[in-house]
Short mmCIF file of C-alpha atoms in Angstrom, two decimals:
data_model
loop_
_atom_site.label_atom_id
_atom_site.label_comp_id
_atom_site.label_asym_id
_atom_site.label_seq_id
_atom_site.Cartn_x
_atom_site.Cartn_y
_atom_site.Cartn_z
CA UNK X 1259 332.04 -122.67 139.20
CA UNK X 1260 333.06 -119.48 137.52
CA UNK X 1261 333.29 -119.36 133.69
CA UNK X 1262 334.74 -116.89 131.21
CA UNK X 1263 332.82 -118.48 128.29
CA UNK X 1264 329.12 -118.60 127.77
CA UNK X 1265 327.42 -122.09 127.27
CA UNK X 1266 327.07 -121.33 123.66
CA UNK X 1267 330.89 -120.48 123.12
CA UNK X 1268 331.87 -123.66 125.00
CA UNK X 1269 329.24 -125.82 122.80
CA UNK X 1270 330.51 -124.42 119.58
CA UNK X 1271 334.34 -124.93 120.79
CA UNK X 1272 333.69 -128.48 121.56
CA UNK X 1273 331.67 -129.21 118.39
CA UNK X 1274 334.76 -128.02 116.41
CA UNK X 1275 337.05 -130.39 118.38
CA UNK X 1276 334.86 -133.61 117.90
CA UNK X 1277 334.15 -133.38 114.19
CA UNK X 1278 330.12 -133.40 114.31
CA UNK X 1279 330.00 -136.46 116.98
CA UNK X 1280 327.12 -136.36 119.27
CA UNK X 1281 328.37 -135.17 122.99
CA UNK X 1282 327.17 -134.01 126.29
CA UNK X 1283 329.01 -131.37 128.24
CA UNK X 1284 328.99 -131.46 132.00
CA UNK X 1285 330.63 -128.85 134.39
CA UNK X 1286 333.36 -130.49 136.54
CA UNK X 1287 335.87 -129.92 138.97
CA UNK X 1288 338.99 -131.94 140.17
CA UNK X 1289 340.03 -130.72 143.58
CA UNK X 1290 343.55 -131.33 144.67
CA UNK X 1291 344.80 -130.90 148.25
CA UNK X 1292 348.54 -130.75 148.71
CA UNK X 1293 348.66 -130.10 152.54
CA UNK X 1294 351.58 -128.22 154.00
CA UNK X 1295 354.29 -126.98 151.75
CA UNK X 1296 357.66 -125.69 153.07
CA UNK X 1297 359.43 -122.54 151.89
CA UNK X 1298 361.21 -123.10 148.52
CA UNK X 1299 359.79 -126.79 148.47
CA UNK X 1300 358.28 -128.61 145.41
CA UNK X 1301 355.45 -131.08 145.72
CA UNK X 1302 353.97 -133.19 143.00
CA UNK X 1303 350.63 -134.90 142.69
CA UNK X 1304 348.55 -136.53 140.05
CA UNK X 1305 345.18 -135.88 139.07
CA UNK X 1306 343.29 -138.87 137.31
CA UNK X 1307 340.60 -138.02 134.67
CA UNK X 1308 337.51 -139.98 134.58
CA UNK X 1309 337.44 -143.04 132.29
CA UNK X 1310 334.29 -142.22 130.39
CA UNK X 1311 334.85 -138.74 129.38
CA UNK X 1312 337.39 -136.02 128.29
CA UNK X 1313 338.12 -133.24 130.61
CA UNK X 1314 338.51 -129.75 129.40
CA UNK X 1315 340.23 -127.52 131.94
CA UNK X 1316 339.34 -123.79 131.75
CA UNK X 1317 340.11 -122.47 135.31
CA UNK X 1318 342.64 -123.19 138.10
CA UNK X 1319 341.61 -122.07 141.56
CA UNK X 1320 343.98 -121.74 144.35
CA UNK X 1321 343.58 -121.44 148.03
CA UNK X 1322 346.60 -121.18 150.52
CA UNK X 1323 346.36 -121.04 154.34
CA UNK X 1324 348.26 -117.80 155.27
CA UNK X 1325 346.58 -114.76 156.88
CA UNK X 1326 347.62 -112.27 154.25
CA UNK X 1327 346.57 -114.55 151.19
CA UNK X 1328 343.30 -112.61 151.15
CA UNK X 1329 345.12 -109.58 149.72
CA UNK X 1330 348.13 -110.93 148.23
CA UNK X 1331 348.43 -114.15 146.03
CA UNK X 1332 350.18 -117.31 147.33
CA UNK X 1333 353.79 -117.15 146.48
CA UNK X 1334 353.60 -120.40 144.39
CA UNK X 1335 354.51 -121.54 141.17
CA UNK X 1336 352.91 -124.36 139.34
CA UNK X 1337 353.39 -126.53 136.23
CA UNK X 1338 350.82 -129.01 134.65
CA UNK X 1339 352.01 -132.05 132.65
CA UNK X 1340 349.54 -134.11 130.63
CA UNK X 1341 350.61 -137.72 131.05
CA UNK X 1342 348.89 -138.84 127.71
CA UNK X 1343 351.05 -136.64 125.55
CA UNK X 1344 353.82 -135.75 128.08
CA UNK X 1345 352.95 -132.01 127.14
CA UNK X 1346 353.35 -129.18 129.70
CA UNK X 1347 350.73 -126.47 129.88
CA UNK X 1348 353.72 -123.98 129.80
CA UNK X 1349 357.43 -124.31 129.31
CA UNK X 1350 358.20 -123.54 132.88
CA UNK X 1351 356.39 -123.29 136.14
CA UNK X 1352 354.13 -120.09 136.28
CA UNK X 1353 353.41 -117.91 139.21
CA UNK X 1354 350.07 -118.48 140.50
CA UNK X 1355 348.73 -114.83 140.03
CA UNK X 1356 349.57 -115.13 136.19
CA UNK X 1357 347.67 -118.38 135.77
CA UNK X 1358 345.26 -119.05 138.40
CA UNK X 1359 342.17 -117.57 140.12
CA UNK X 1360 342.52 -116.57 143.83
CA UNK X 1361 340.33 -114.51 146.15
CA UNK X 1362 338.52 -112.07 143.76
CA UNK X 1363 341.12 -112.22 141.10
CA UNK X 1364 339.59 -114.42 138.20
CA UNK X 1365 342.15 -115.38 135.77
CA UNK X 1366 340.89 -118.10 133.20
CA UNK X 1367 343.06 -120.11 130.85
CA UNK X 1368 343.08 -118.34 127.38
CA UNK X 1369 341.36 -121.26 125.86
CA UNK X 1370 340.22 -124.59 127.46
CA UNK X 1371 342.97 -127.21 127.61
CA UNK X 1372 341.93 -131.16 126.89
CA UNK X 1373 342.90 -133.97 129.06
CA UNK X 1374 341.84 -137.23 127.53
CA UNK X 1375 339.69 -139.71 129.69
CA UNK X 1376 341.50 -142.34 131.49
CA UNK X 1377 344.79 -140.08 131.65
CA UNK X 1378 346.26 -138.37 134.45
CA UNK X 1379 347.85 -135.00 134.80
CA UNK X 1380 350.78 -134.10 137.02
CA UNK X 1381 350.70 -130.96 139.23
CA UNK X 1382 354.01 -129.59 140.61
CA UNK X 1383 353.77 -126.73 143.02
CA UNK X 1384 356.75 -124.81 144.19
CA UNK X 1385 356.52 -122.31 147.13
CA UNK X 1386 358.89 -119.40 146.65
CA UNK X 1387 357.87 -117.70 150.02
CA UNK X 1388 360.12 -117.15 152.96
CA UNK X 1389 357.65 -119.06 155.25
CA UNK X 1390 355.77 -121.86 153.39
CA UNK X 1391 351.96 -122.65 153.63
CA UNK X 1392 350.04 -124.79 156.16
CA UNK X 1393 347.88 -126.03 153.29
CA UNK X 1394 347.53 -125.42 149.68
CA UNK X 1395 344.67 -126.58 147.44
CA UNK X 1396 343.71 -126.24 143.75
CA UNK X 1397 340.45 -126.68 142.04
CA UNK X 1398 340.74 -127.59 138.42
CA UNK X 1399 337.37 -126.30 136.90
CA UNK X 1400 336.19 -127.16 133.35
CA UNK X 1401 333.75 -129.55 131.79
CA UNK X 1402 333.59 -133.24 130.99
CA UNK X 1403 332.76 -134.11 127.50
CA UNK X 1404 330.73 -137.45 127.00
CA UNK X 1405 330.89 -138.73 123.43
CA UNK X 1406 328.02 -140.97 122.07
CA UNK X 1407 327.76 -142.80 118.67
#
């Protein structure tokens, strides 16, 4: 897991969000495999967050099966929608190179995005290439925050 923030920065950020409550932070990844996606097609899937912790998303990693993806980013746009609040991560689907990490290009989110425990977020992936991809997978990296009384 790649992290743009130090453990101290994450700890300080989480402490500010939970008003002094006791918590434990655990690095976590939610993988999502779309399989094949055709040219100009849009696929949608849900990611379910664990019931016992909030998930803070900090990085999205994308992999797509095409020979030239090693040197060029996948021609995909993604949109994330939080089911708990119905908020979108952006107002429109954003091209993968502007929002995701691929190959050696690390592109973390500007700040961690919270998804409540027991919720889901919807991922819409749109291919804007001429040929499509054999398989597209995303890894949603971040950390789980477990709260204690």
